[in-house]
Every structure is written in structure tokens, then in C-alpha cells.
Coordinates of C-alpha atoms in Angstrom, one line a residue:
M1 CA 202.0 -38.4 -10.8
Q2 CA 205.1 -39.4 -8.9
L3 CA 206.1 -41.2 -12.1
E4 CA 207.1 -37.8 -13.5
V5 CA 210.2 -38.0 -11.4
L6 CA 211.4 -41.1 -13.2
D7 CA 213.7 -40.9 -16.3
E8 CA 211.8 -40.3 -19.5
K9 CA 212.6 -43.7 -20.8
D10 CA 211.3 -45.5 -17.7
R11 CA 208.2 -43.4 -17.5
D12 CA 207.4 -44.1 -21.2
R13 CA 208.0 -47.8 -20.6
L14 CA 205.6 -47.9 -17.7
L15 CA 202.9 -45.7 -19.1
G16 CA 203.3 -46.2 -22.8
P17 CA 201.0 -49.2 -23.1
Y18 CA 198.2 -47.7 -21.0
K19 CA 196.4 -45.1 -23.1
K20 CA 193.6 -44.7 -20.6
V21 CA 196.2 -43.7 -17.9
Q22 CA 197.8 -41.2 -20.2
Q23 CA 194.4 -39.8 -21.0
W24 CA 193.5 -39.6 -17.3
I25 CA 196.8 -37.7 -16.6
K26 CA 195.9 -35.3 -19.4
H27 CA 192.4 -34.7 -18.1
T28 CA 193.8 -34.3 -14.5
R29 CA 196.3 -31.8 -15.8
N30 CA 193.6 -29.8 -17.5
A31 CA 191.2 -29.9 -14.6
T32 CA 193.7 -28.8 -12.0
S33 CA 195.6 -26.2 -14.1
P34 CA 197.6 -24.1 -13.1
H35 CA 198.2 -25.9 -9.8
F36 CA 199.2 -29.2 -11.5
D37 CA 201.9 -27.4 -13.5
N38 CA 203.2 -25.5 -10.5
V39 CA 203.6 -28.6 -8.4
H40 CA 205.2 -30.5 -11.3
N41 CA 207.7 -27.7 -11.9
I42 CA 208.8 -28.1 -8.3
L43 CA 209.0 -31.9 -8.8
M44 CA 211.3 -31.4 -11.8
K45 CA 213.6 -29.2 -9.7
V46 CA 213.7 -31.9 -7.0
K47 CA 214.4 -34.5 -9.7
E48 CA 217.4 -32.6 -11.0
K49 CA 218.8 -32.2 -7.4
L50 CA 218.3 -35.9 -6.8
K51 CA 220.0 -36.8 -10.0
N52 CA 223.0 -34.6 -9.2
K53 CA 223.2 -35.6 -5.5
P54 CA 225.2 -38.9 -5.9
L55 CA 227.7 -37.1 -8.2
M56 CA 228.1 -34.3 -5.6
E57 CA 228.5 -36.7 -2.7
A58 CA 231.2 -38.7 -4.7
N59 CA 233.1 -35.5 -5.4
H60 CA 232.8 -34.0 -1.9
G61 CA 232.9 -36.9 0.4
G62 CA 229.2 -37.2 1.2
A63 CA 229.9 -39.7 4.0
R64 CA 231.9 -37.1 5.9
D65 CA 229.1 -34.6 5.5
I66 CA 226.6 -37.0 7.0
E67 CA 228.9 -37.7 10.0
K68 CA 229.2 -33.9 10.6
R69 CA 225.4 -33.6 10.7
L70 CA 225.0 -36.5 13.0
R71 CA 227.6 -35.2 15.4
S72 CA 226.0 -31.8 15.5
R73 CA 222.7 -33.3 16.6
I74 CA 224.2 -35.3 19.4

């Protein structure tokens, strides 16, 4: 299920040829509903944050931010 975090194109490329895997995911989703959907909603939020993180670090000097965190722990 961690493949849900991948880009749609990559996920389809990996799972597309495997109909049994797609069927298993569907059955798992139905059997564990609503918990499956709740967890995957959280995963999608994390996916968006991870997608935007490199952009934010480039704009705000991410290296300096990491240095500040390290100094505060020392």
C-alpha cells in the first residue's frame, strides 16, 4: 500500500500489469473500510508535503534550517 505515495504514473506502471494485485488491493480496501481510507487520506497529505518539501527548502535555504536544528540539539 506504500505504492500509493508514488506518482500516479509510476504506480500505474508498477501495478498495471498485475490484475491480481489490483484485485487484492480492492478487496483489502473493502474489508478494512473505513480504516483503509482514513490511513490513506493521511498518506496523501504526507505525499503532498513531501512533494512540496524540496521546493520549500530551495526557496528558504533548507540547509541553514537543518544547521539550526543541529545546533539546538548540541
